[in-house]
Amino acid sequence: MDRRSFLTRASIGGAAAAAGTVLAAPAIAQEAPQITWRMASSFPKSLDTIYGGGEEMAERLAEATDGRFQIQVFSAGEIVPGLDAINATGDGTVECSHSVGYYNWGRDPAFACGADLPFTFSARAKNAYNYHGGGIDRYNEFLDQYNLISYPGGNTGVQMGGWYRREINSLADLQGLKMRIPGLSGRVLEKLGVVPQQIAGGDIYPSLERGTIDAAEWVGPYDDIKLGFQRVAPYYYYPGFWEGGPTVSFFVNKGQWDQLPEGYKSVFRTCAQAVDQNMLAKYDYLNPTALKELVATGAQLRSFSEEILEASFQAAQEVYAEVSQENESFKTQYEAMLQFRDDWYLYQQTAEYTFDTFMMIQQRNGGLVSEG
Amino acid sequence: MDRRSFLTRASIGGAAAAAGTVLAAPAIAQEAPQITWRMASSFPKSLDTIYGGGEEMAERLAEATDGRFQIQVFSAGEIVPGLDAINATGDGTVECSHSVGYYNWGRDPAFACGADLPFTFSARAKNAYNYHGGGIDRYNEFLDQYNLISYPGGNTGVQMGGWYRREINSLADLQGLKMRIPGLSGRVLEKLGVVPQQIAGGDIYPSLERGTIDAAEWVGPYDDIKLGFQRVAPYYYYPGFWEGGPTVSFFVNKGQWDQLPEGYKSVFRTCAQAVDQNMLAKYDYLNPTALKELVATGAQLRSFSEEILEASFQAAQEVYAEVSQENESFKTQYEAMLQFRDDWYLYQQTAEYTFDTFMMIQQRNGGLVSEG
């Protein structure tokens, strides 16, 4: 607190009648200006968990600032199409957005680095990398050229590998498979013979039903069940190795951000981090029940075979090598992930994995529901 | 926002000279009072990650409120001993504390339910239960009788199973083992023949060195390495099944809490949730490197045997049955965890576990450090 603001605040009291009228008003305006931003969400309201993260951000921020920092959230299509939310933020159409970096993959592949890359991190590893491994700063160095700054604001946990009209047992089954899968993930699967399709969420169900496509990836049980895919493409594969722990992000127009008082920047970051954790916690609470319901209504749960996972991993390495050669920002960010990724999955082999494995064994033995 | 505060804020403007002096000052005092609280941390400053969570809370809160909501953090022993921090909050010695509920196990076993119980949740499952499974509210219903309210404010992830002077291969090796392990966990291991010892952090090393005790559990690699246990009790076991995802909590004196304006309550909760995520992310970033260093300086990494884990699980069930019979609050909270625990570990067997397992295989094959 600087001396001037201290004096100003001290002067707001019953005694300071003369000074009060003049000094109190500008001091309030200076320290806590009234701000109203528009946020373009990339998500429809029907995805209450992921779209809800934007609403939750607005609520937390308004409550923290006694209503002085307001954000109005608009769902996909209300101001701009969902996939344009990030660009609309950079060009100043809106002050901020709630989106996933890889939606902008086509404009610059390095946008994906702040969201998720195939075979990189689980949600916990992603958070460690983002908040303590320099991930946020590294992403923002890249975003600066697009007049953007970004903070994590949500995570879905590892996604599912999607819905298939027939079983996928071997690499041969991927040949010519028409699959709705966007961006970088599509490019990886393309190397294995898949024919990636770009289809908006609302069009997936009829396309699967008519057989225009053979498969589609969406999110995970809680979101997938709303669309009823199990009725038209019952084979539900896991894991969605292209999204081990995708970060959903708040993007802010850099010019708008730079004008914020430091206190508002801080509270924005704090609210975003609370939303980041809370979205994952919400998915984690809702997904288990949704998965049980999906199976009860016809979903056939399947794990991708070792052969498919191995081949996909190798294909991802090829894609990384190609993109890194073309794009320095991508290369810098991707390579910064590698050492921590190796350390993390070494460490994971000890306490966490052993604890989880033991608990899953108890689950299979029926030991978790009662007091034994 | 109620009508009165809207009118009041609207009146703070250049034009409202006459009303301004009278109305502006009380409105500011009412909406954003200056508050200074003392926080008793249960942790020494040397545990920078867990103690640091309290400091981080104070910083976030001060920045969010433009310095109006201040918390002064005191390390263990500065105002009260670390283990008394929660009670000192309830009796009003301090306004708030940063502690772990199970430290108060001796006063009432149900205190442990807000922290961790053996063989319950990993950190992600714990967060899902806390924030979306009613865990926070349920804990606060219990805490009310102690004049307390609490919000999660940190997590260490699954802890390690501690340091042993000799190898522990079978249940026979646990007979008569003098182990530093507090509270509920000690009661579980006591059923297997362990003799639990209550020893403060600073006394563990000399006790292990002299052989006064045979084993000691502390936290995990990043905290353990500071104390150098590998030099005197080199066998480092995992997992710490008694702490799969321990929640560190902020406790607030209920009378103080009730006096807070709603906006301050909201920003307190938001800051706490950001700290909750951030502590886990920090441990997750630091632990992998620390574990490698421990092994390089003599730690012998070992997994508890299936036999020991199974027997400990059964012993824990016996303890739960005993405590539930004596304590209704414990029973209510524990039983509320069971259904979600079962659903979670069923769900975990699909995408998350398969993704993690595949990534660990790649790690072992050396595939994660380079572009393949």
XYZ file of C-alpha atoms in Angstrom:
744
model
C 0.000 0.000 0.000
C 1.506 3.324 -0.940
C 1.511 6.294 1.365
C -1.044 8.216 -0.597
C -3.678 5.495 -0.544
C -3.082 4.960 3.166
C -3.655 8.639 3.857
C -6.707 8.617 1.667
C -8.225 5.648 3.374
C -7.377 6.992 6.809
C -9.158 10.175 5.888
C -12.462 8.383 5.362
C -13.925 8.790 8.780
C -16.517 10.814 10.567
C -13.936 13.417 11.578
C -12.570 14.176 8.126
C -15.615 15.960 6.852
C -13.814 18.573 4.806
C -11.280 16.286 3.116
C -13.649 13.348 2.793
C -15.820 14.564 -0.013
C -12.908 15.439 -2.215
C -10.509 12.614 -1.486
C -12.706 9.632 -0.785
C -14.342 9.335 -4.180
C -11.230 9.377 -6.397
C -9.429 7.024 -4.018
C -12.200 4.466 -4.345
C -12.261 4.874 -8.092
C -8.498 4.459 -8.298
C -8.161 1.424 -6.068
C -11.207 -0.522 -7.078
C -12.574 0.614 -10.409
C -15.854 -0.732 -11.721
C -15.064 -3.095 -14.569
C -17.433 -5.074 -16.743
C -16.026 -7.577 -19.184
C -17.651 -9.885 -21.666
C -16.457 -13.480 -21.721
C -16.994 -15.623 -24.808
C -17.220 -19.251 -23.765
C -16.336 -21.914 -26.316
C -18.954 -24.185 -24.786
C -22.704 -24.580 -24.970
C -24.714 -24.213 -21.777
C -25.685 -27.877 -21.999
C -22.126 -28.773 -20.960
C -22.839 -27.418 -17.494
C -19.557 -28.535 -15.966
C -17.182 -27.007 -18.488
C -19.393 -24.065 -19.496
C -20.189 -23.636 -15.796
C -16.528 -22.898 -15.091
C -16.956 -19.534 -16.802
C -20.057 -18.707 -14.781
C -18.290 -19.783 -11.614
C -15.350 -17.506 -12.451
C -17.725 -14.562 -12.844
C -19.444 -15.305 -9.534
C -16.253 -15.724 -7.542
C -14.781 -12.552 -9.008
C -17.883 -10.471 -8.365
C -18.175 -11.720 -4.798
C -14.498 -11.140 -4.089
C -14.634 -7.560 -5.366
C -18.018 -6.664 -3.903
C -19.456 -6.489 -7.392
C -16.835 -4.159 -8.841
C -15.214 -6.620 -11.255
C -18.057 -8.088 -13.294
C -17.868 -10.611 -16.100
C -20.820 -11.432 -18.323
C -20.516 -14.916 -19.772
C -21.836 -15.743 -23.245
C -22.149 -19.301 -24.438
C -20.773 -20.530 -27.763
C -22.428 -18.720 -30.637
C -23.963 -15.915 -28.625
C -21.264 -13.423 -29.635
C -18.905 -15.531 -31.730
C -18.817 -19.227 -32.640
C -17.217 -21.346 -29.898
C -14.099 -22.058 -31.907
C -13.509 -18.328 -32.512
C -13.542 -17.339 -28.838
C -9.762 -17.098 -28.478
C -9.262 -15.009 -31.600
C -12.168 -12.761 -30.612
C -10.282 -12.085 -27.387
C -7.036 -11.223 -29.095
C -8.717 -8.829 -31.532
C -10.711 -7.111 -28.780
C -14.219 -8.238 -29.801
C -14.507 -9.474 -26.198
C -12.268 -8.775 -23.226
C -11.865 -12.446 -22.309
C -12.860 -15.991 -23.148
C -13.065 -19.461 -21.660
C -11.760 -22.014 -24.094
C -9.204 -24.712 -24.793
C -5.966 -23.706 -26.472
C -5.955 -26.547 -28.978
C -9.086 -25.126 -30.610
C -6.637 -22.647 -32.153
C -4.273 -25.344 -33.355
C -5.002 -24.524 -36.995
C -3.839 -20.948 -36.575
C -0.664 -21.903 -34.728
C 0.087 -25.381 -33.368
C 1.762 -23.887 -30.275
C -1.693 -22.887 -28.990
C -2.182 -26.561 -28.117
C 0.700 -26.518 -25.621
C -1.367 -24.699 -22.999
C -4.204 -27.202 -23.355
C -2.974 -30.737 -23.895
C -0.713 -32.785 -26.133
C -1.170 -36.516 -26.704
C 0.709 -38.736 -24.237
C 1.936 -35.981 -21.974
C 0.348 -35.438 -18.575
C -2.443 -36.537 -16.282
C -4.325 -33.671 -14.627
C -2.145 -33.649 -11.524
C 1.061 -33.680 -13.525
C -0.348 -30.951 -15.738
C -1.076 -28.759 -12.722
C 2.405 -29.334 -11.338
C 3.897 -28.373 -14.700
C 1.601 -25.368 -15.155
C 1.927 -23.782 -11.729
C 5.423 -24.820 -10.652
C 7.212 -26.007 -13.756
C 6.967 -22.701 -15.598
C 4.167 -23.864 -17.876
C 1.961 -20.799 -17.455
C 4.755 -18.309 -18.067
C 6.064 -20.239 -21.054
C 2.610 -20.298 -22.632
C 2.156 -16.589 -22.020
C 5.474 -15.772 -23.688
C 4.087 -17.456 -26.773
C 0.635 -15.835 -26.519
C 2.006 -12.308 -26.314
C 2.316 -12.066 -30.114
C -1.425 -12.732 -30.350
C -2.239 -9.981 -27.850
C -3.323 -12.579 -25.275
C -2.547 -13.699 -21.763
C -3.947 -16.899 -20.283
C -4.436 -18.678 -16.966
C -5.650 -22.233 -16.416
C -9.337 -22.406 -15.545
C -10.447 -26.002 -15.547
C -9.547 -29.582 -16.308
C -11.651 -32.571 -17.346
C -9.244 -35.274 -16.205
C -8.254 -37.905 -18.754
C -10.921 -38.146 -21.393
C -12.401 -41.254 -22.892
C -11.246 -42.600 -26.250
C -14.627 -42.188 -27.866
C -17.525 -44.136 -29.328
C -17.181 -46.725 -32.095
C -19.799 -48.473 -34.167
C -17.726 -51.651 -34.171
C -14.955 -53.152 -32.083
C -11.405 -51.937 -32.654
C -9.099 -54.805 -31.848
C -6.076 -54.191 -33.991
C -4.352 -51.607 -36.129
C -6.091 -53.108 -39.143
C -9.422 -52.003 -37.694
C -8.266 -48.377 -37.812
C -7.685 -48.411 -41.584
C -10.120 -46.043 -43.216
C -12.022 -45.471 -39.982
C -13.926 -42.212 -40.338
C -13.652 -40.640 -36.911
C -14.724 -37.312 -35.551
C -11.516 -36.153 -33.874
C -10.125 -32.659 -34.232
C -6.726 -31.032 -34.521
C -3.470 -32.506 -33.387
C -5.079 -35.747 -32.182
C -6.543 -36.257 -35.628
C -3.134 -35.774 -37.167
C -1.694 -38.494 -34.901
C -4.435 -41.000 -35.737
C -4.202 -40.133 -39.413
C -0.764 -41.739 -39.421
C -2.446 -44.994 -38.416
C -4.966 -44.873 -41.235
C -7.826 -43.080 -39.504
C -9.656 -40.467 -41.575
C -10.246 -37.554 -39.168
C -13.513 -35.645 -39.483
C -14.276 -32.160 -38.187
C -17.848 -32.212 -36.929
C -19.542 -29.913 -34.440
C -20.873 -31.472 -31.248
C -24.523 -31.307 -32.221
C -23.968 -33.144 -35.502
C -22.121 -36.131 -34.088
C -25.128 -38.229 -33.092
C -26.923 -38.147 -36.471
C -23.630 -38.763 -38.294
C -22.973 -41.870 -36.201
C -26.562 -43.005 -36.559
C -26.515 -42.721 -40.350
C -23.051 -44.248 -40.507
C -21.567 -41.155 -42.165
C -18.830 -41.602 -39.608
C -17.683 -44.738 -37.790
C -16.513 -43.220 -34.535
C -16.373 -40.017 -32.525
C -14.562 -38.742 -29.472
C -16.261 -36.263 -27.192
C -15.275 -35.766 -23.536
C -16.015 -38.278 -20.796
C -18.953 -40.093 -19.197
C -20.756 -37.120 -17.664
C -20.789 -35.102 -20.879
C -21.102 -38.062 -23.246
C -24.215 -39.477 -21.632
C -26.180 -36.336 -22.479
C -25.734 -37.055 -26.177
C -26.752 -40.719 -25.978
C -23.941 -42.099 -28.148
C -24.276 -45.560 -26.588
C -27.426 -46.072 -28.642
C -25.695 -45.672 -32.023
C -22.018 -46.477 -31.433
C -21.933 -48.680 -28.349
C -18.204 -49.507 -28.101
C -16.775 -47.053 -25.605
C -12.973 -47.085 -25.597
C -10.409 -45.762 -23.144
C -8.142 -44.007 -22.500
C -8.356 -40.857 -24.596
C -4.576 -40.816 -24.800
C -4.681 -37.535 -26.695
C -6.078 -35.806 -23.605
C -4.549 -37.097 -20.408
C -5.340 -33.929 -18.478
C -6.557 -31.130 -20.760
C -6.383 -27.650 -19.292
C -9.313 -25.376 -20.020
C -8.108 -21.768 -19.946
C -9.194 -18.213 -19.428
C -7.792 -16.034 -22.197
C -7.649 -12.266 -21.685
C -6.986 -9.506 -24.175
C -3.479 -8.305 -23.303
C -4.352 -4.628 -23.554
C -7.277 -5.068 -21.176
C -5.146 -7.119 -18.795
C -2.387 -4.523 -18.662
C -4.887 -1.875 -17.587
C -6.070 -3.862 -14.555
C -4.935 -2.753 -11.103
C -2.498 -5.275 -9.591
C -5.089 -6.345 -7.023
C -7.527 -7.276 -9.781
C -4.858 -9.270 -11.597
C -4.150 -11.163 -8.412
C -7.779 -11.896 -7.613
C -8.368 -12.947 -11.231
C -5.534 -15.478 -10.972
C -6.769 -16.733 -7.612
C -10.342 -17.176 -8.846
C -9.084 -18.915 -11.993
C -7.038 -21.371 -9.961
C -10.001 -22.131 -7.697
C -12.115 -22.765 -10.812
C -9.317 -24.905 -12.231
C -9.445 -27.240 -9.251
C -13.179 -27.123 -8.881
C -13.988 -28.198 -12.432
C -11.798 -31.270 -12.102
C -13.335 -32.081 -8.706
C -16.793 -31.764 -10.214
C -16.014 -34.021 -13.167
C -14.378 -36.489 -10.810
C -17.477 -36.573 -8.655
C -19.924 -36.894 -11.552
C -18.086 -39.177 -13.977
C -18.164 -42.411 -11.937
C -21.954 -42.415 -11.658
C -22.363 -41.439 -15.309
C -20.128 -44.292 -16.414
C -22.228 -46.793 -14.487
C -25.355 -45.386 -16.126
C -23.795 -45.585 -19.574
C -22.937 -49.239 -19.109
C -26.428 -49.922 -17.758
C -27.928 -48.405 -20.914
C -25.852 -50.266 -23.448
C -22.296 -48.915 -23.556
C -19.711 -51.639 -24.149
C -16.596 -50.616 -22.259
C -13.300 -51.498 -23.936
C -9.638 -50.687 -23.417
C -7.518 -49.836 -26.436
C -5.130 -52.698 -27.109
C -1.459 -52.464 -26.240
C -0.732 -52.595 -29.972
C -2.881 -49.554 -30.708
C -1.522 -47.564 -27.781
C 2.081 -48.327 -28.740
C 1.535 -47.423 -32.386
C -0.271 -44.226 -31.404
C 2.579 -43.265 -29.103
C 5.065 -43.704 -31.932
C 2.834 -41.765 -34.310
C 2.650 -38.932 -31.761
C 6.455 -38.780 -31.630
C 6.535 -38.406 -35.413
C 4.012 -35.581 -35.263
C 5.998 -33.847 -32.513
C 9.167 -34.062 -34.576
C 7.421 -32.627 -37.643
C 5.691 -29.790 -35.819
C 8.794 -28.929 -33.807
C 10.739 -28.524 -37.025
C 8.183 -26.043 -38.345
C 7.370 -24.183 -35.168
C 9.884 -22.877 -32.628
C 7.283 -21.940 -29.983
C 5.825 -25.422 -30.075
C 9.277 -26.983 -29.820
C 10.277 -24.820 -26.845
C 7.157 -25.646 -24.875
C 7.041 -29.314 -25.784
C 10.667 -29.919 -24.885
C 10.216 -28.144 -21.557
C 7.612 -30.765 -20.655
C 9.828 -33.766 -21.317
C 12.113 -33.876 -18.274
C 9.297 -33.361 -15.811
C 7.156 -35.897 -17.637
C 9.872 -38.513 -17.214
C 10.410 -37.666 -13.535
C 6.677 -37.667 -12.857
C 5.980 -41.084 -14.321
C 8.974 -42.500 -12.499
C 7.734 -41.062 -9.209
C 4.165 -42.208 -9.942
C 5.350 -45.806 -9.927
C 5.876 -45.613 -6.169
C 3.272 -44.448 -3.652
C 0.373 -43.158 -5.796
C 0.215 -46.083 -8.186
C 0.593 -48.680 -5.459
C -2.073 -47.062 -3.303
C -4.484 -46.756 -6.227
C -3.840 -50.307 -7.400
C -4.434 -51.718 -3.947
C -7.667 -49.759 -3.600
C -8.881 -50.989 -6.995
C -8.210 -54.561 -5.938
C -10.323 -53.982 -2.840
C -12.997 -52.490 -5.060
C -13.051 -55.612 -7.209
C -13.242 -57.737 -4.088
C -16.240 -55.771 -2.864
C -14.332 -54.455 0.135
C -14.957 -50.732 -0.308
C -18.687 -50.411 0.157
C -19.004 -51.705 3.679
C -16.940 -51.786 6.830
C -15.715 -55.186 5.732
C -26.370 -6.748 -3.644
C -29.129 -5.243 -1.548
C -30.871 -2.040 -2.467
C -29.261 -0.016 0.260
C -25.674 -0.823 -0.738
C -26.470 -0.121 -4.381
C -27.821 3.297 -3.532
C -24.854 3.971 -1.319
C -22.343 3.083 -3.972
C -24.204 5.048 -6.593
C -24.005 8.065 -4.341
C -20.209 8.104 -4.390
C -19.650 10.448 -7.287
C -18.553 13.967 -7.972
C -22.136 15.173 -8.178
C -23.292 13.860 -4.820
C -21.364 16.342 -2.737
C -23.951 16.800 -0.037
C -24.804 13.124 0.453
C -21.256 11.902 -0.175
C -19.637 12.914 3.070
C -22.336 11.360 5.166
C -23.037 8.202 3.207
C -19.743 7.255 1.594
C -17.720 6.655 4.739
C -20.059 4.272 6.568
C -20.741 2.425 3.326
C -17.041 1.722 2.840
C -16.653 0.620 6.425
C -19.653 -1.647 6.111
C -18.771 -3.264 2.807
C -15.033 -3.651 3.171
C -13.983 -3.416 6.779
C -10.330 -3.568 7.749
C -9.736 -6.947 9.352
C -6.560 -8.371 10.795
C -6.501 -11.959 11.917
C -3.810 -14.097 13.439
C -3.318 -17.552 11.983
C -1.623 -20.251 14.033
C 0.060 -22.702 11.691
C 0.668 -26.239 12.919
C 3.833 -26.353 10.868
C 7.400 -25.106 11.235
C 8.752 -22.697 8.643
C 11.232 -25.346 7.519
C 8.327 -27.213 5.882
C 8.073 -24.463 3.301
C 5.460 -26.195 1.155
C 2.905 -26.954 3.851
C 3.710 -24.000 6.120
C 3.888 -21.878 2.978
C 0.228 -22.594 2.281
C -0.695 -20.326 5.186
C 1.539 -17.525 3.939
C 0.120 -17.949 0.450
C -3.416 -17.687 1.827
C -2.536 -14.424 3.554
C -0.975 -12.995 0.393
C -3.836 -13.950 -1.893
C -6.391 -12.585 0.541
C -4.581 -9.282 1.071
C -4.111 -8.795 -2.674
C -7.725 -9.634 -3.422
C -9.036 -7.169 -0.850
C -6.562 -4.379 -1.521
C -4.999 -4.993 1.871
C -8.229 -4.807 3.848
C -8.382 -8.450 4.949
C -5.011 -9.197 6.510
C -3.826 -12.418 8.084
C -0.611 -12.666 10.089
C 0.761 -16.190 10.016
C 2.620 -17.642 13.000
C 4.557 -20.863 12.754
C 4.165 -23.749 15.197
C 5.119 -22.671 18.701
C 5.100 -18.943 18.086
C 1.690 -18.483 19.726
C 0.687 -22.039 20.591
C 2.283 -25.432 19.975
C 1.526 -26.779 16.516
C -0.775 -29.494 17.773
C -2.869 -26.954 19.719
C -3.603 -24.701 16.753
C -7.130 -26.003 16.146
C -8.205 -25.729 19.776
C -6.657 -22.266 20.032
C -8.938 -21.289 17.140
C -12.070 -22.655 18.761
C -11.379 -20.921 22.063
C -10.575 -17.610 20.377
C -6.856 -17.384 21.197
C -6.404 -16.871 17.454
C -8.982 -16.127 14.793
C -7.829 -18.925 12.485
C -5.327 -21.698 11.972
C -3.776 -23.860 9.274
C -3.611 -27.421 10.413
C -4.660 -31.008 9.762
C -7.846 -32.234 11.391
C -6.393 -35.531 12.590
C -4.057 -33.646 14.932
C -7.188 -33.277 17.077
C -8.030 -36.968 16.909
C -7.383 -37.390 20.645
C -10.029 -34.833 21.536
C -12.628 -36.270 19.171
C -11.912 -38.902 16.504
C -14.334 -37.209 14.098
C -11.803 -34.412 13.626
C -9.855 -36.839 11.445
C -12.676 -37.089 8.902
C -11.848 -33.691 7.402
C -8.197 -34.642 7.005
C -7.714 -38.265 6.028
C -8.653 -41.763 7.071
C -6.565 -44.840 6.198
C -7.511 -46.490 2.895
C -10.014 -43.914 1.766
C -9.146 -41.460 -0.988
C -6.380 -40.265 -3.252
C -6.090 -36.471 -3.476
C -8.330 -36.195 -6.524
C -11.000 -38.392 -5.004
C -10.720 -36.406 -1.778
C -11.310 -33.142 -3.624
C -14.299 -34.591 -5.438
C -15.749 -35.753 -2.122
C -14.951 -32.494 -0.323
C -16.250 -30.024 -2.890
C -19.016 -31.963 -4.606
C -19.836 -34.917 -2.377
C -20.884 -32.818 0.612
C -17.645 -33.439 2.524
C -17.036 -29.824 3.517
C -20.574 -29.253 4.787
C -20.632 -32.536 6.653
C -17.376 -31.701 8.400
C -18.632 -28.252 9.310
C -21.797 -29.676 10.841
C -19.548 -31.647 13.152
C -17.173 -28.732 13.867
C -19.946 -26.385 14.927
C -19.998 -27.787 18.485
C -16.328 -26.806 18.779
C -17.008 -23.249 17.622
C -15.160 -23.895 14.365
C -15.684 -23.760 10.635
C -13.185 -25.175 8.171
C -12.271 -25.139 4.484
C -9.696 -27.292 2.716
C -6.396 -25.496 2.191
C -3.826 -27.938 0.917
C -3.012 -31.534 0.139
C 0.261 -33.451 0.098
C -0.835 -36.249 -2.198
C -0.344 -39.809 -0.974
C 2.391 -39.871 1.600
C 5.206 -42.339 1.912
C 5.075 -45.227 4.361
C 8.083 -44.058 6.334
C 11.668 -44.964 7.169
C 12.727 -48.279 8.659
C 16.042 -49.368 10.129
C 15.544 -52.849 8.718
C 13.517 -54.477 5.972
C 9.866 -55.232 6.630
C 8.970 -58.261 4.558
C 6.185 -59.901 6.487
C 3.710 -59.367 9.282
C 6.195 -61.023 11.652
C 8.578 -58.100 11.046
C 5.972 -55.699 12.453
C 5.813 -57.433 15.844
C 7.134 -55.091 18.505
C 8.288 -52.551 15.923
C 8.600 -49.198 17.684
C 7.358 -46.731 15.118
C 6.762 -43.021 15.250
C 3.227 -42.827 13.879
C 0.497 -40.714 15.422
C -3.226 -40.986 16.026
C -5.608 -43.152 14.092
C -2.876 -44.619 11.891
C -1.032 -45.750 14.992
C -4.169 -47.431 16.253
C -4.473 -49.379 12.990
C -0.861 -50.551 13.041
C -1.098 -51.385 16.741
C -3.499 -54.170 15.776
C -0.669 -55.709 13.756
C 1.799 -55.609 16.636
C 3.439 -52.231 16.003
C 4.133 -50.118 19.098
C 3.174 -46.559 18.072
C 5.316 -43.710 19.401
C 4.363 -40.046 19.625
C 7.479 -38.062 18.783
C 7.771 -34.476 17.550
C 9.332 -33.923 14.127
C 12.635 -32.597 15.435
C 13.234 -35.608 17.680
C 12.739 -38.299 15.046
C 16.245 -38.303 13.601
C 18.149 -38.770 16.911
C 15.626 -41.407 18.028
C 16.197 -43.395 14.851
C 19.954 -42.899 15.069
C 20.142 -44.179 18.659
C 17.702 -46.980 17.906
C 15.182 -45.745 20.476
C 12.674 -46.313 17.705
C 12.835 -48.651 14.711
C 10.820 -46.666 12.197
C 9.128 -43.340 11.588
C 6.677 -41.914 9.125
C 6.903 -38.282 8.156
C 5.479 -36.874 4.893
C 6.969 -37.547 1.475
C 10.245 -37.117 -0.420
C 10.415 -33.314 -0.528
C 9.875 -32.903 3.220
C 11.662 -36.083 4.273
C 14.918 -35.270 2.522
C 15.387 -32.192 4.707
C 15.657 -34.390 7.777
C 18.136 -36.858 6.280
C 16.414 -40.041 7.452
C 18.075 -42.103 4.718
C 21.316 -41.955 6.681
C 19.913 -43.689 9.790
C 16.901 -45.714 8.603
C 17.488 -46.344 4.912
C 14.482 -48.540 4.024
C 11.897 -46.205 2.545
C 8.506 -47.882 2.177
C 5.422 -46.950 0.196
C 2.562 -46.273 0.090
C 1.568 -44.435 3.266
C -1.817 -46.122 3.099
C -2.993 -44.127 6.120
C -2.767 -40.921 4.091
C -3.875 -41.406 0.507
C -4.717 -37.735 0.042
C -4.620 -35.815 3.331
C -6.422 -32.491 3.317
C -4.715 -29.639 5.139
C -7.370 -27.201 6.363
C -7.989 -23.653 7.366
C -9.944 -23.553 10.620
C -11.739 -20.358 11.591
C -13.313 -19.376 14.895
C -17.048 -19.583 14.228
C -17.852 -16.312 15.985
C -15.251 -14.488 13.904
C -16.491 -16.151 10.727
C -20.102 -15.192 11.350
C -19.122 -11.541 11.638
C -17.470 -11.465 8.199
C -19.290 -9.717 5.357
C -20.511 -12.231 2.760
C -17.967 -10.977 0.247
C -15.122 -11.748 2.622
C -16.478 -15.224 3.275
C -16.582 -15.840 -0.452
C -13.086 -14.546 -1.126
C -11.762 -16.547 1.828
C -13.222 -19.730 0.345
C -11.887 -18.921 -3.108
C -8.377 -18.205 -1.819
C -8.461 -21.384 0.265
C -9.422 -23.477 -2.751
C -6.653 -21.945 -4.828
C -4.187 -22.748 -2.027
C -5.633 -26.245 -1.821
C -4.781 -26.935 -5.437
C -1.516 -25.081 -5.395
C 0.001 -26.976 -2.479
C -0.667 -30.290 -4.184
C 0.743 -28.970 -7.463
C 3.850 -27.794 -5.635
C 4.409 -31.113 -3.876
C 3.790 -32.918 -7.148
C 6.405 -30.807 -8.867
C 9.017 -31.133 -6.110
C 8.569 -34.724 -4.949
C 9.853 -36.523 -8.060
C 13.223 -34.778 -7.975
C 13.515 -35.220 -4.212
C 12.856 -38.941 -4.507
C 15.643 -39.313 -7.053
C 17.985 -37.450 -4.714
C 17.001 -39.628 -1.772
C 17.772 -42.785 -3.699
C 21.074 -41.298 -4.876
C 22.048 -40.647 -1.251
C 21.229 -44.041 0.186
C 17.465 -44.520 0.452
C 16.392 -48.098 -0.290
C 12.981 -47.885 -1.915
C 10.557 -50.688 -1.027
C 6.883 -51.406 -1.527
C 4.896 -52.810 1.383
C 4.049 -56.438 0.660
C 0.576 -57.493 -0.387
C 0.319 -59.359 2.927
C 1.004 -56.229 4.977
C -1.355 -54.081 2.935
C -4.156 -56.639 3.183
C -3.725 -57.084 6.934
C -3.589 -53.317 7.439
C -6.778 -52.881 5.422
C -8.545 -55.413 7.626
C -7.168 -53.778 10.771
C -8.459 -50.417 9.555
C -11.950 -51.886 9.130
C -11.847 -53.080 12.738
C -10.825 -49.619 13.930
C -13.604 -48.010 11.882
C -16.159 -50.357 13.409
C -14.930 -49.619 16.928
C -14.780 -45.864 16.515
C -18.124 -45.738 14.708
C -19.747 -47.490 17.630
C -18.422 -44.883 20.059
C -18.801 -41.779 17.929
C -21.838 -40.834 15.872
C -20.165 -37.910 14.061
C -17.345 -40.146 12.930
C -19.782 -42.819 11.775
C -21.882 -40.337 9.785
C -18.917 -38.894 7.955
C -17.131 -42.181 7.376
C -20.202 -43.887 5.971
C -20.874 -40.957 3.660
C -17.499 -41.612 2.058
C -18.104 -45.270 1.288
C -20.384 -45.185 -1.747
C -18.323 -42.584 -3.552
C -15.125 -44.425 -2.659
C -16.466 -47.568 -4.315
C -17.663 -45.689 -7.399
C -14.382 -43.809 -7.681
C -12.134 -46.856 -7.599
C -14.371 -48.596 -10.100
C -14.186 -45.612 -12.430
C -10.431 -45.278 -11.885
C -9.920 -48.713 -13.403
C -10.817 -47.332 -16.811
C -9.229 -44.281 -18.436
C -7.002 -42.798 -15.704
C -5.368 -46.037 -14.630
C -4.837 -47.262 -18.173
C -3.351 -43.957 -19.275
C -1.040 -43.794 -16.244
C 0.019 -47.412 -16.610
C 0.849 -46.976 -20.274
C 2.875 -43.848 -19.523
C 4.810 -45.638 -16.786
C 5.650 -48.433 -19.206
C 7.007 -45.832 -21.610
C 8.967 -44.318 -18.749
C 10.573 -47.668 -17.994
C 11.372 -48.119 -21.665
C 13.094 -44.739 -21.750
C 10.519 -43.340 -24.153
C 9.508 -40.202 -22.253
C 12.670 -38.140 -22.225
C 13.189 -37.704 -25.925
C 11.106 -37.461 -29.038
C 11.572 -41.178 -29.462
